[in-house]
Each structure stands twice: as structure tokens, then as C-alpha cells.
Coordinates of C-alpha atoms in Angstrom, one line a residue:
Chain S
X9 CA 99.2 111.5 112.5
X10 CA 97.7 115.0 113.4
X11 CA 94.5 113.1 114.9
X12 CA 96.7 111.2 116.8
X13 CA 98.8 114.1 118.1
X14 CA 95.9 115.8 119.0
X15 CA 94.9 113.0 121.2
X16 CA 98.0 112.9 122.6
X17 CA 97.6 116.6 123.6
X18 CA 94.0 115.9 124.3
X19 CA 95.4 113.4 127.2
X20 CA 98.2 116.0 128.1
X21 CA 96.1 119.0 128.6
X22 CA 93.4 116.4 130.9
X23 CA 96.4 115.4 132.9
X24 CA 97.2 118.9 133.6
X25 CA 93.5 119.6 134.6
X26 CA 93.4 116.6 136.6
X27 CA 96.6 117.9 138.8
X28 CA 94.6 121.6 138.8
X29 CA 91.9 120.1 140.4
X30 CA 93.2 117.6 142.9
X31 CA 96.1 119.8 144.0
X32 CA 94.6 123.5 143.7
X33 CA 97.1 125.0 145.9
X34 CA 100.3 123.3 143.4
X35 CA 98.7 125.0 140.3
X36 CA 98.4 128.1 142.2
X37 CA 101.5 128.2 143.5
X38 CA 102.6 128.3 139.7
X39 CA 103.0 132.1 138.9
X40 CA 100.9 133.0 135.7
X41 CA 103.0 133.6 132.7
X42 CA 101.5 136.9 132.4
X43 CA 102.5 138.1 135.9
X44 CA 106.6 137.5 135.2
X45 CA 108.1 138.7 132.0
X46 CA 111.6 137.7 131.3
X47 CA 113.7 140.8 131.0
X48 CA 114.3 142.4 127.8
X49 CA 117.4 141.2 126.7
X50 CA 116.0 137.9 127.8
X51 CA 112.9 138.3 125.7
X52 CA 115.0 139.0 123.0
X53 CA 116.8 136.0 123.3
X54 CA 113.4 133.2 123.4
X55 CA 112.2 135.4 120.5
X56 CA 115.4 134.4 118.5
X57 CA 114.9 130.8 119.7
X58 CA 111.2 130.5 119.1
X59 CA 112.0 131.8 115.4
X60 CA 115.2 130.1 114.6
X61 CA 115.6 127.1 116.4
X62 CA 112.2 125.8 116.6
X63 CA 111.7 127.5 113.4
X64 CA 114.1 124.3 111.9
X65 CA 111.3 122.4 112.1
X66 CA 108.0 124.4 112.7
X67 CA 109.0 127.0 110.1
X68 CA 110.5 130.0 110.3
X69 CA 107.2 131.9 110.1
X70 CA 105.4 129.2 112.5
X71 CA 103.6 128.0 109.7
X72 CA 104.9 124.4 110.7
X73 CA 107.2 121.9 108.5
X74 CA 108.0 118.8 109.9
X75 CA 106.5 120.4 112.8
X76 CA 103.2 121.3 113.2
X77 CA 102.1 125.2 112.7
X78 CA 102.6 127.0 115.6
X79 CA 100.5 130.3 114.6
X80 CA 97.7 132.3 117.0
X81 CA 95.2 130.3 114.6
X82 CA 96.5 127.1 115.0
X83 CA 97.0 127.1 118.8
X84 CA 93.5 129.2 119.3
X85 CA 91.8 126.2 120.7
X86 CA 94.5 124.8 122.7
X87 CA 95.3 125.0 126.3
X88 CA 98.0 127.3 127.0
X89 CA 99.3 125.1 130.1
X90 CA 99.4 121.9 128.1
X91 CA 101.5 123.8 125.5
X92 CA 103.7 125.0 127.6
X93 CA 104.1 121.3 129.2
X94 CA 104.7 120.5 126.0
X95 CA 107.6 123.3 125.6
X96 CA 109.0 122.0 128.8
X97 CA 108.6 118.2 128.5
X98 CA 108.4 117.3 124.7
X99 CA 105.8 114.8 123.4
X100 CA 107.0 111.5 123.4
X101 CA 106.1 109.8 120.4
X102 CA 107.0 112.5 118.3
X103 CA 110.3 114.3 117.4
X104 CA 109.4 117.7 120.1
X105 CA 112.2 117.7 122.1
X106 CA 111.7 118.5 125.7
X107 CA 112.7 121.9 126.4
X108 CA 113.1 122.0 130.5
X109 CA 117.1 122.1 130.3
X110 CA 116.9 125.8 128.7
X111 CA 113.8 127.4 129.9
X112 CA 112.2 128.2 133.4
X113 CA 108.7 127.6 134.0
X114 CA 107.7 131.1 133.3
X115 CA 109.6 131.4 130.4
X116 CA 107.9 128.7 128.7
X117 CA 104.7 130.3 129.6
X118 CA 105.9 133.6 128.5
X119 CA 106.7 131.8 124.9
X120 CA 103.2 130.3 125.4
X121 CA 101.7 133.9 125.8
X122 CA 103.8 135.4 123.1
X123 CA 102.8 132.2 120.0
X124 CA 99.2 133.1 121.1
X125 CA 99.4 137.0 120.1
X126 CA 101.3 136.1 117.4
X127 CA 105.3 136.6 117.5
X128 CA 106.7 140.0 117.2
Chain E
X5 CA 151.7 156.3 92.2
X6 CA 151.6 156.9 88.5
X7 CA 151.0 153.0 88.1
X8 CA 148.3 153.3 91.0
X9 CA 146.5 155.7 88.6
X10 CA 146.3 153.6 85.5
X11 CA 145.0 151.2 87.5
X12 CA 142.1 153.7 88.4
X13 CA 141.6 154.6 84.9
X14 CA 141.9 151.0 83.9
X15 CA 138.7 150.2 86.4
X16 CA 136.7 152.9 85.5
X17 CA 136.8 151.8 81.7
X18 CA 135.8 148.6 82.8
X19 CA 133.2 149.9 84.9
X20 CA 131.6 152.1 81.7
X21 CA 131.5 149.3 80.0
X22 CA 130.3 146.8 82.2
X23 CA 126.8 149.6 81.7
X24 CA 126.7 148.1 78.3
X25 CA 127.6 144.5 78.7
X26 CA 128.8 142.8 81.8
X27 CA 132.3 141.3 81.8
X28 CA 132.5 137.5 80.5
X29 CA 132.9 135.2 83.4
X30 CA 132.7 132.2 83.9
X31 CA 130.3 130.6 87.2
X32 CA 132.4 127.2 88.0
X33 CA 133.6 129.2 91.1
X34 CA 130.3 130.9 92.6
X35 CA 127.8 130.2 95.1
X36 CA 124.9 131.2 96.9
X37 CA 124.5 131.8 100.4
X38 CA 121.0 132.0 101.8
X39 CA 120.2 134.6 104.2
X40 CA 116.9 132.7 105.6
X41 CA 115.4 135.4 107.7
X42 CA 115.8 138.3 105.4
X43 CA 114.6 136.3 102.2
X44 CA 117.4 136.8 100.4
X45 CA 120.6 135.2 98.7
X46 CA 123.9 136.5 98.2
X47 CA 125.6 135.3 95.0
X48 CA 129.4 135.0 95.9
X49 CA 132.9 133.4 94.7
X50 CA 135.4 131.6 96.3
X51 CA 138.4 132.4 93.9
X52 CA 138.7 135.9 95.7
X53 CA 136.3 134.9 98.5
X54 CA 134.0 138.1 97.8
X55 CA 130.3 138.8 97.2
X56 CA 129.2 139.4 94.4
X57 CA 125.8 141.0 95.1
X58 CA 122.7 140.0 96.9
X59 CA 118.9 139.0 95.6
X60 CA 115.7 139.7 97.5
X61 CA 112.4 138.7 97.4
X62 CA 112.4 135.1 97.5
X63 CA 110.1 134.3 100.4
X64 CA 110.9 132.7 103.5
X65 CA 113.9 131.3 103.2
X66 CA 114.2 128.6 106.7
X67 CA 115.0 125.5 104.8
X68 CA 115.9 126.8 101.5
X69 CA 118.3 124.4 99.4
X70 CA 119.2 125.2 96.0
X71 CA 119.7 123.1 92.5
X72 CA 121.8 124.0 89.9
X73 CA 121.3 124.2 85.8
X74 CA 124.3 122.1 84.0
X75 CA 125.2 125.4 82.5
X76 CA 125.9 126.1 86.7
X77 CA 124.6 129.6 85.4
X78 CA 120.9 129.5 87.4
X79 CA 119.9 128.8 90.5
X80 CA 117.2 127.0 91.8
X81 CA 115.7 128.0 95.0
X82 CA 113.7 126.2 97.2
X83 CA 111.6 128.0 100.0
X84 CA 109.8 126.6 102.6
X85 CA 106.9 128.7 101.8
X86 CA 106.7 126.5 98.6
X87 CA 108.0 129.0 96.0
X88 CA 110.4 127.9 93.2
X89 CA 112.6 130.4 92.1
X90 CA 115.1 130.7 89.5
X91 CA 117.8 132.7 89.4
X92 CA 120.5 134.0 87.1
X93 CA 123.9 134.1 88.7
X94 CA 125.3 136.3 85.8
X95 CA 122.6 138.9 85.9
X96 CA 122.2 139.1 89.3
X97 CA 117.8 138.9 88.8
X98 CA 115.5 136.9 89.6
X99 CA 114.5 134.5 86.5
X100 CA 111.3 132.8 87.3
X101 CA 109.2 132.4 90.4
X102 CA 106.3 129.9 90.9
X103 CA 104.5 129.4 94.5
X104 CA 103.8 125.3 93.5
X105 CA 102.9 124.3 97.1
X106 CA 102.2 125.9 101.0
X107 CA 105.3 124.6 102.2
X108 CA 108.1 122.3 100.9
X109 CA 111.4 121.1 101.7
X110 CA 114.0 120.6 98.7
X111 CA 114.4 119.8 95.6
X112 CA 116.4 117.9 92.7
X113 CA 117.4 118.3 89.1
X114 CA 117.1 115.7 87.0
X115 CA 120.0 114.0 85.0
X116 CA 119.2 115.6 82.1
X117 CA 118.8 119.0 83.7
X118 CA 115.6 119.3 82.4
X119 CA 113.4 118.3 85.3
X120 CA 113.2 120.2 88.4
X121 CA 111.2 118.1 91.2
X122 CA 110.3 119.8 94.6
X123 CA 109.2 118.1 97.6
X124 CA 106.3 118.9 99.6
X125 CA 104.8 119.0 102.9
X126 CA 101.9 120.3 102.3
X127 CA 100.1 119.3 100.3
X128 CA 102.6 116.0 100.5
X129 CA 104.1 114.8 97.3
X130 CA 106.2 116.1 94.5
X131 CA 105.8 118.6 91.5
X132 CA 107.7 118.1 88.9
X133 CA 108.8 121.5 86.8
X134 CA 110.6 122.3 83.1
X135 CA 113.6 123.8 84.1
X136 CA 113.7 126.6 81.4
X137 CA 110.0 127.6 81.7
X138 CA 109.4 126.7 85.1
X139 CA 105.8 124.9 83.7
X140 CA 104.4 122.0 85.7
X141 CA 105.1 118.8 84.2
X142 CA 104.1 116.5 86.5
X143 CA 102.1 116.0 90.1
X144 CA 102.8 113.3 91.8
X145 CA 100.9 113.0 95.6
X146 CA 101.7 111.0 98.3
X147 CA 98.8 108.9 99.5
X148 CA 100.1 105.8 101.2
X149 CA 99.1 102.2 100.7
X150 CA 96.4 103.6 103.5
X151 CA 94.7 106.3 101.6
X152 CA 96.3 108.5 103.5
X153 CA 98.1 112.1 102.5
X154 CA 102.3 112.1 103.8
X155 CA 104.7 114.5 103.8
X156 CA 108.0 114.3 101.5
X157 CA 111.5 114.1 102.1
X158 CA 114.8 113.2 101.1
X159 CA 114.1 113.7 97.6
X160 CA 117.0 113.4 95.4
X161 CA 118.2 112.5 91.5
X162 CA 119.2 109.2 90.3
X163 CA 120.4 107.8 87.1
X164 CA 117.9 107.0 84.4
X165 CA 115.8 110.5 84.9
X166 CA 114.4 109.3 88.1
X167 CA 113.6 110.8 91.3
X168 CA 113.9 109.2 94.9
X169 CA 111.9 110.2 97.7
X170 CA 110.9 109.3 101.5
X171 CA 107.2 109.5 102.8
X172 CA 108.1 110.6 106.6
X173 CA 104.3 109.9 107.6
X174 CA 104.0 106.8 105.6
X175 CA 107.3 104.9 106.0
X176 CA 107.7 104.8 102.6
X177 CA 110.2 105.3 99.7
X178 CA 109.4 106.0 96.6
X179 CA 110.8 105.6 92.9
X180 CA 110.1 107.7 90.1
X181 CA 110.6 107.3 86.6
X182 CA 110.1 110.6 84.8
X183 CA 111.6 109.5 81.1
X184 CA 108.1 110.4 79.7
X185 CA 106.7 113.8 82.7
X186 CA 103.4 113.0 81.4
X187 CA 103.6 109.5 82.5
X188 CA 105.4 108.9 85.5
X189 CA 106.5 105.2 86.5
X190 CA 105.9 105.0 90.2
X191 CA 108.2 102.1 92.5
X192 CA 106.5 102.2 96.4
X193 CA 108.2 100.5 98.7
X194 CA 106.3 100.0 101.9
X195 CA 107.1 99.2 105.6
X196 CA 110.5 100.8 105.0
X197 CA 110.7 101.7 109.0
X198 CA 109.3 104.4 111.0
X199 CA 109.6 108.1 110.1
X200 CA 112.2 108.5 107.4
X201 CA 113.5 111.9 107.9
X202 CA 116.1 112.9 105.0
X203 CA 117.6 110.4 102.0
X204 CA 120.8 110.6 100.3
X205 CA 122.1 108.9 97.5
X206 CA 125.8 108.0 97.2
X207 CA 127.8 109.5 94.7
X208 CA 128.2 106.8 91.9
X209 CA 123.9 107.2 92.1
X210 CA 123.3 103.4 93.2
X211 CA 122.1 102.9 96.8
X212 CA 119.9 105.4 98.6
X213 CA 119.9 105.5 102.2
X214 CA 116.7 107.1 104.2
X215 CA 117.6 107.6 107.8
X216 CA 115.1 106.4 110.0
X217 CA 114.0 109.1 113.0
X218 CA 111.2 106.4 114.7
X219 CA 113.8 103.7 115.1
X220 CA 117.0 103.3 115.4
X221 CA 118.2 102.4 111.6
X222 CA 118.1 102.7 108.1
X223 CA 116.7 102.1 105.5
X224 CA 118.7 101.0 101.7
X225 CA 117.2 100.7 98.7
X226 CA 119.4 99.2 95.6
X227 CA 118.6 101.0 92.8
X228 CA 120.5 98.5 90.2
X229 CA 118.0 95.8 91.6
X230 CA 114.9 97.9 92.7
X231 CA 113.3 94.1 92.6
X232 CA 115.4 92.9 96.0
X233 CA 113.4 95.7 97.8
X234 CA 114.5 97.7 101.2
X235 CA 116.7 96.3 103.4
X236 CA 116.7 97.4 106.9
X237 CA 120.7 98.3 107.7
X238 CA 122.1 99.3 111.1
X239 CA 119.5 97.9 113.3
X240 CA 119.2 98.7 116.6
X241 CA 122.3 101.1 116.6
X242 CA 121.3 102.0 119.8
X243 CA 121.0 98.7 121.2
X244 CA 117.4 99.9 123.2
X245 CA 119.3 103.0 125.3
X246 CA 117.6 106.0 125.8
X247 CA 117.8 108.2 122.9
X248 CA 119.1 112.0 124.1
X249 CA 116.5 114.9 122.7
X250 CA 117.0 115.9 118.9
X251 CA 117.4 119.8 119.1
X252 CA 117.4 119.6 115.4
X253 CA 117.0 117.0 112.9
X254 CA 120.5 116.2 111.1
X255 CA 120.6 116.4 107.6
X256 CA 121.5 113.5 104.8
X257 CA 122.4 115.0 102.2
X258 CA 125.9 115.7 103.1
X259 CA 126.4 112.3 104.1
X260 CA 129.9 111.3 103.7
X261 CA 131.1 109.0 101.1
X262 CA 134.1 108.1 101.8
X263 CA 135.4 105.4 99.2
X264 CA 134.2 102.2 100.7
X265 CA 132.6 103.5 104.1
X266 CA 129.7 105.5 105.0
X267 CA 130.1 108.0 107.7
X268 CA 126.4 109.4 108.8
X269 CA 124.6 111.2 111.8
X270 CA 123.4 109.0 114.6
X271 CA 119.8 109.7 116.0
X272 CA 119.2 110.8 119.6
X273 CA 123.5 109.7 120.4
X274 CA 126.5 112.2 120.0
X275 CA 128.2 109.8 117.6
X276 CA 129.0 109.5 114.0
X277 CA 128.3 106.3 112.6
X278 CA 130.9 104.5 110.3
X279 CA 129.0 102.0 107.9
X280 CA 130.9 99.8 106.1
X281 CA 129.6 100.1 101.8
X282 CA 131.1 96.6 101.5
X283 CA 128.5 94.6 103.9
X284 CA 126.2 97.6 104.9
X285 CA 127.5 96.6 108.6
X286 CA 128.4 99.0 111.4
X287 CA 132.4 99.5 110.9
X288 CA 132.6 102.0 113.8
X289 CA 131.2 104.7 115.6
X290 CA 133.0 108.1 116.5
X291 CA 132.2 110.0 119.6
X292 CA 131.5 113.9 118.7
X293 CA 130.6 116.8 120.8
X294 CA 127.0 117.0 120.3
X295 CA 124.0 115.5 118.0
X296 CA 126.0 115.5 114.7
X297 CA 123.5 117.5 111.8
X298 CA 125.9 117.4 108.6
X299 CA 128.6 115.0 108.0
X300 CA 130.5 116.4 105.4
X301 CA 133.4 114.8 103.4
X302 CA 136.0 117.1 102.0
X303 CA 136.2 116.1 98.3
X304 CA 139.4 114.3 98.4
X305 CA 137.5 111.7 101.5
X306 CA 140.5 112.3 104.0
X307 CA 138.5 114.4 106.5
X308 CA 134.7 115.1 107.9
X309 CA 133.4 117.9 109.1
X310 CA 130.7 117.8 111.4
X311 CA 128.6 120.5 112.9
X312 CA 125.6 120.0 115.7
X313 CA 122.5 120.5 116.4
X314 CA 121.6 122.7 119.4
X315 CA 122.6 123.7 122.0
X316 CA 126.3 122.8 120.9
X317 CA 125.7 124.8 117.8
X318 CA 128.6 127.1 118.0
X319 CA 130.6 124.1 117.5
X320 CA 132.6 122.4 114.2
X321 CA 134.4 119.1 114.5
X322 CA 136.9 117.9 111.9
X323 CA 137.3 113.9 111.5
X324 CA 140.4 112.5 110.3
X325 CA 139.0 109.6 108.0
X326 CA 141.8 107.1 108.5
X327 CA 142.3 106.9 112.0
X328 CA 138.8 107.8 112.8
X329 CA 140.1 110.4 115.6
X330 CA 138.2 114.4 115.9
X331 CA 141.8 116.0 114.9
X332 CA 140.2 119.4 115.1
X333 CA 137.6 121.5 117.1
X334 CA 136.4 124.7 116.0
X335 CA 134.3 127.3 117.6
X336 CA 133.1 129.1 115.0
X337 CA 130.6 131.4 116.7
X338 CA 126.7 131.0 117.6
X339 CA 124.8 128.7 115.4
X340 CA 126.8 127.2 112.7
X341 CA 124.2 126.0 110.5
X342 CA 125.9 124.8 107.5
X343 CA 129.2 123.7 106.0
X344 CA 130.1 123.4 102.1
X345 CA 134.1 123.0 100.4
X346 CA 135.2 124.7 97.7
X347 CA 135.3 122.3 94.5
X348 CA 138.3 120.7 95.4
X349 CA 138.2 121.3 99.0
X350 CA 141.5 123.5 100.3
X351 CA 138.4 125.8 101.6
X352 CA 135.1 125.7 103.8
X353 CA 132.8 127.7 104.2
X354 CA 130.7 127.8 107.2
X355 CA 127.5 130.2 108.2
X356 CA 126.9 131.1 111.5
X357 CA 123.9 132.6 111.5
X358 CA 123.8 134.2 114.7
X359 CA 127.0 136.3 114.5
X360 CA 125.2 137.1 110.9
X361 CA 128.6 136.0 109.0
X362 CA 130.5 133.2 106.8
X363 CA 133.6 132.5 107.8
X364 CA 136.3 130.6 105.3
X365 CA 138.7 128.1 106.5
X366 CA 141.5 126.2 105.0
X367 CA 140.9 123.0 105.4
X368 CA 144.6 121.6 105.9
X369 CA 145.6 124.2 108.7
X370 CA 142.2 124.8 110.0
X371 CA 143.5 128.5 110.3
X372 CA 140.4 131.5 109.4
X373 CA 141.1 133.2 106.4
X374 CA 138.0 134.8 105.6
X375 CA 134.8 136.4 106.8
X376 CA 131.7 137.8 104.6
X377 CA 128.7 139.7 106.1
X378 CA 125.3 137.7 106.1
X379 CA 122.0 138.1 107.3
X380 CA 121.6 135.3 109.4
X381 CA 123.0 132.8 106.9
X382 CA 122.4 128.7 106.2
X383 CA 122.4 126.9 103.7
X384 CA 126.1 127.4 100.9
X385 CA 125.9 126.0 98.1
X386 CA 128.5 126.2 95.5
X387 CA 128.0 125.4 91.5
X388 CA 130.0 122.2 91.1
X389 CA 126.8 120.6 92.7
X390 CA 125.6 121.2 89.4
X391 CA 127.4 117.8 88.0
X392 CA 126.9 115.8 91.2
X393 CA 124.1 113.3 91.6
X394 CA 121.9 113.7 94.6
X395 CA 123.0 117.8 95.4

């Protein structure tokens, strides 16, 4: 199941790559997560959803449940744009829900960002 | 005023006393509310609807269900970081605490009350515990026909000192047979359906039902004639349409049994299913407000209350069991995560764990009567689950 998944993100992530390098000027129109943070009460509020509501099934810590672990050392060698498609879009196949009705772009990018430092 | 003071006096006896010996009470009327962030519980009553105190230190707490001894004086607490904890209701402490596993999911007491098993994710299976000594008595992993390691789920009691479990990975269910912990008779039934994500057994301890999250349907297993295998019941509920994302997974062990139907969570549709216990045949469907997560049935079967998953999670439906009509809508606050009657149901309690409180309701007038304090509360559970097969 986790090889599988992997492929799956594997095929996600060379997708993404493959729209990077045919359309530069699309991925560059993207802004970087980095570049726009949601404001604070904002932050506050995707920290709260990160822990609690994906923390139903990825744990409450990130250290995954029914969902896979979502800690800096799981994620290390994963691309952050194919996670946050993932964020955004789901993975079909699998019970990750897409995302996209409740988050902008940069937000999911942000949330990206903040799994990869480890969650305040 | 003078009557006001005798009173005083009266309490402050009982409170030098209670330094020596705490007052005699009885525990058919507590509970325990989880506080999952915090990692604590609160133990409270619902005679005066009060806290009694609170217990820290148990771990992280997402996910945590509870057990109770026969006696309904411990508790035991499952964490998702894998700990087993028991704890005494009457002395407000902490018992015994084991970390059996990195990350599990619930648990069950066996008929006898002897046998505490906890389910597993990681590694998949289930340990099985003495529920005095909290000693291992039994490891049981979950390697499918394949070879291949699964995650557990839906485990609950059944007649006979067995134990009933799901393997989500595997699409499996398994039997076991703990009459003798050091030598556990294992039943595996294979190709039950795709990713069985909670079980429930109904009340009288004969059927369980695994809800299937890979397909629409579940899955029944007979436990009076464990040879006629799993049938596949409610297949196809929805008839190939596009499923609607799953926010959160619903939950199966409030199922509703309501005398001779069934009324469960769909998957992926913003219904409640109606299944008739007769024929195991869809009876009807009900159309809530969101993805339903528990379907609860007041004790005396004439309602349901439903909450969601989100983002309609500030939301509580109430069904009206004979004429199959939402009579009710409530709107708690922000995240209700979890619903549980008093023993013989003119209450409910519900946590919204955003709001960080419990609110009370009386469940013929629907009107608030009560609020407690949480930390981010879920999970209520109340002692009479202590004599009730499958909680």
C-alpha cells in the first residue's frame, strides 16, 4: 500500500515537473509559498486545521494513523509542490480528500512550508 | 441564614473527612470526557452534570476511546500514540500505564472483563492485556493471506470471549477466540471488500458489520454461523455516482440499532442509510446536512442523532426513527466531534471541541441545559458501556 502510494506520488510529483518544464512561465507565474504568508489570524486558523482536522486521520502529532505520517522526517524527501497538489487535489485511490474548496494556492504551500519545519 | 450556615458547617465536616476516606459513591452515573490535545481526561457525572476532576498525562489523546471494567469503576484509555492506560474513576489517578504499540486505534473488553484487546496500526494487529495487571497476554499480528503486515480496525467484543476485528489494508475480518490468551483460535475471512474502515457489532452480539471505504458496501459476518462466511450487504449504494470527498472518516461504533433496522453512515453521500436487519436490504435512505460521522440511537430507538464530518462540523441533526424525517437541527458550535446519552437517554452530551466545551441537551425538547469547560474535547463516554457488547 505505502509502495504503491509512493508511486502514485512518484507519478504526481513527474507530472508537476513535466508542466514546470513545458510551461516555465505557468509555474512561474505561481508565487512561492514562501513569498505570501497568510495573515496571522489566518495562520492561526490552517495551524488548527493541519492539527485537528487532518490530524483525524494523520494523527494529532503528524505521526500518521490511517493516514500516513506527515512529520519533517517523513516528508524530507518529497517534493513540496507535489504535496501541496496533493493538499489541493487529494489522491485518488486513497481516502485524502481534495482540499481546493478551503484553501488558496499559497495557503496550501504555506501548510507545505510549515509540515516541512515541523508544526508549531 | 442560620440554616445557610449549617449547611457550611455541614460541608466542611465532610470535606475533613473526605482527607481521610473519600465519600462512598457509587460510578453508574460518570463518565469521561477526553480532552485530545491537552492529553488529558476529565472524569464527570451526569446526575448533577458537573466535573468531577481532571487526569493528565495520558499521551496524545486524537483518537482516544475508552473501555470500561464491569465494576464501571476503571477506565480504559486508548491513545493513539499506543499507550494503554487505566484509570480509577474513584481516586481520581492514574492506575496503570503500558505503551503496547506506536500508534493504535481502540480497543475492547472482553465478556468476561478480563481481557483488554487494543488495536493497532502500527505495528498492525492486536495485543491482548489482563485487565487487572495490565500484563500482555496475547499478540496477535496481522499479516494477510499475502504475507503482508495490515493495519487494524473496528475491533470489538463478542459473545464467547472473542474479539472481532477488520484488516483495513488487507480486506479482511478476523475472529478471535481468546477462551485460553495463550492459545488464540484465529477465524480469517478473506476478500471481505476493499478497505474496511470501522466494525460494529449489534447489540444482542450476533452480526458484525465492517463498513467498506473502497466500495460502496458492507460487509456482515454471522457470528452464530461463522461457517456461511461474509456476505457482501448494500451493494452498490451508490449505484456508480461520484462519491463527494470524506473530510473525515465516520465512525461505526455508534451505529444505530434500532429494533429491527439498521441506520448507518453512507460513504462519500450526505445520507443515512436505513438497512433493514430482517433481509439485510436497503429499507431507506435519509438525506442529512453533511457526510454523517456518528449515527447515534437514543437508548429507547425513537431518535438518531447524527453529527458530520467537515466542513459541516458545527452541525447536529436529530432523526425521528418512525417517520424517518430530521425533526431537529442543532448548531452546536465549531466542531462537534462526538455525541453520547445519558443511560437512559433524557440527556446528550455533545463536545465541540473548538468552542473547548460540552454542552448537555434534553433530548425530548432539544432545549440546552448545560455547558462544562473542555480542552478541546471528543470522545464521551459514560460507564453503562461497561455492560454493553461492542462499546
Amino acid at each position: 500500500m505505502v509502495k504503491l502510494l509512493n508511486k502514485l506520488f512518484q507519478v504526481a510529483g513527474c507530472g508537476l515537473l513535466c508542466v514546470a518544464v513545458f510551461f516555465p512561465g505557468l509555474a512561474q507565474a505561481e508565487p512561492t509559498a514562501e513569498a505570501v504568508a497568510p495573515a496571522p489570524a489566518r495562520q492561526k486558523e490552517l495551524i488548527n486545521l493541519v492539527r485537528q482536522d487532518c490530524g483525524s486521520c494523520h494523527g494529532l502529532r503528524l505521526e500518521g494513523g490511517l493516514g500516513l505520517p506527515l512529520t519533517p522526517q517523513a516528508l524530507r524527501e518529497k517534493s513540496p509542490d507535489a504535496l501541496k497538489e496533493t493538499i489541493l487535489y487529494g489522491r485518488a485511490g486513497t481516502p485524502m480528500p481534495p482540499w481546493k474548496p478551503f484553501l488558496t494556492d499559497a495557503e496550501s504551500g504555506w501548510i507545505v512550508q510549515m509540515l516541512l519545519k515541523g508544526l508549531p | 441564614m442560620r440554616r445557610y450556615s449549617i449547611f457550611t458547617v455541614f460541608i466542611g465536616l465532610l470535606a475533613l473527612q473526605g482527607c481521610a476516606t473519600p465519600p462512598l459513591r457509587g460510578t453508574g452515573d460518570l463518565g469521561v470526557v477526553i480532552e485530545r490535545a491537552a492529553g488529558s481526561i476529565q472524569v464527570v457525572e451526569t446526575t448533577h452534570r458537573t466535573r468531577l476532576g481532571q487526569i493528565a498525562g495520558l499521551g496524545d489523546l486524537s483518537h482516544a476511546s475508552v473501555n470500561y471494567s464491569r465494576d464501571e469503576r476503571y477506565a480504559y484509555v486508548f491513545g493513539r500514540d499506543g499507550a494503554l492506560t487505566k484509570v480509577d474513576l474513584l481516586k481520581m489517578r492514574i492506575e496503570k500505564r503500558v505503551m503496547q504499540s506506536g500508534n493504535s486505534i481502540g480497543g475492547a473488553i472482553s465478556q468476561d472483563g478480563r481481557l483488554i484487546a487494543v488495536a493497532n496500526y502500527t505495528p498492525g494487529g492486536i495485543k491482548v492485556f489482563d485487565s487487572e495487571t495490565l500484563e500482555q497476554v496475547a499478540d496477535i499480528p496481522a499479516i494477510d493471506h499475502t504475507g503482508k503486515p495490515s493495519k487494524v480496525v473496528g475491533l470489538v467484543d463478542a459473545p464467547g470471549n472473542r474479539f472481532v476485528f477488520s484488516l483495513y489494508d488487507a480486506g479482511e475480518i478476523w475472529v478471535a477466540e481468546l477462551r485460553d490468551p495463550a492459545k488464540p483460535a484465529l477465524h480469517k475471512f478473506t476478500n471481505i471488500g476493499k478497505e474496511p474502515y470501522d466494525g460494529m457489532i449489534t447489540a444482542d452480539g450476533r452480526y458484525y458489520v465492517a463498513g467498506l471505504f473502497g466500495e460502496d458496501g458492507l460487509a456482515l459476518l454471522d457470528l452464530w454461523h461463522l461457517d456461511a462466511g461474509v456476505k457482501r450487504v448494500l451493494n452498490g449504494y451508490g449505484k456508480g455516482e461520484q462519491k463527494l470527498p470524506v473530510y473525515k472518516m465516520p465512525h461505526l461504533e455508534g451505529w444505530a440499532a434500532t429494533g429491527n433496522e439498521l441506520l448507518v453512515p453512507a460513504v462519500g453521500r450526505n445520507e443515512v442509510l436505513v438497512i433493514d436487519q430482517n433481509n439485510w436490504m436497503e429499507a431507506g435512505r435519509i438525506p442529512v446536512h453533511g457526510q454523517p460521522v456518528f449515527v447515534v440511537a437514543r437508548p429507547d430507538n425513537r431518535q438518531v442523532w447524527v453529527n458530520f464530518a467537515f466542513p459541516n462540523n458545527d452541525t447536529v441533526q436529530v432523526i425521528d426513527v418512525p417517520s424517518r424525517a430530521v425533526v431537529k437541527t442543532l448548531k452546536p458550535g465549531k466542531a462537534v466531534l462526538h455525541m453520547e446519552f445519558t443511560p437512559r437517554g433524557e440527556n446528550v452530551w455533545v463536545s465541540v471541541r473548538d468552542d473547548d466545551r460540552v454542552e448537555v441537551y434534553d433530548s425530548e425538547t432539544f432545549a440546552k441545559i448545560g455547558e462544562l469547560p473542555a480542552d478541546k474535547p471528543s470522545g464521551i463516554f459514560f460507564t453503562p458501556r461497561a455492560h454493553r457488547t461492542g462499546l
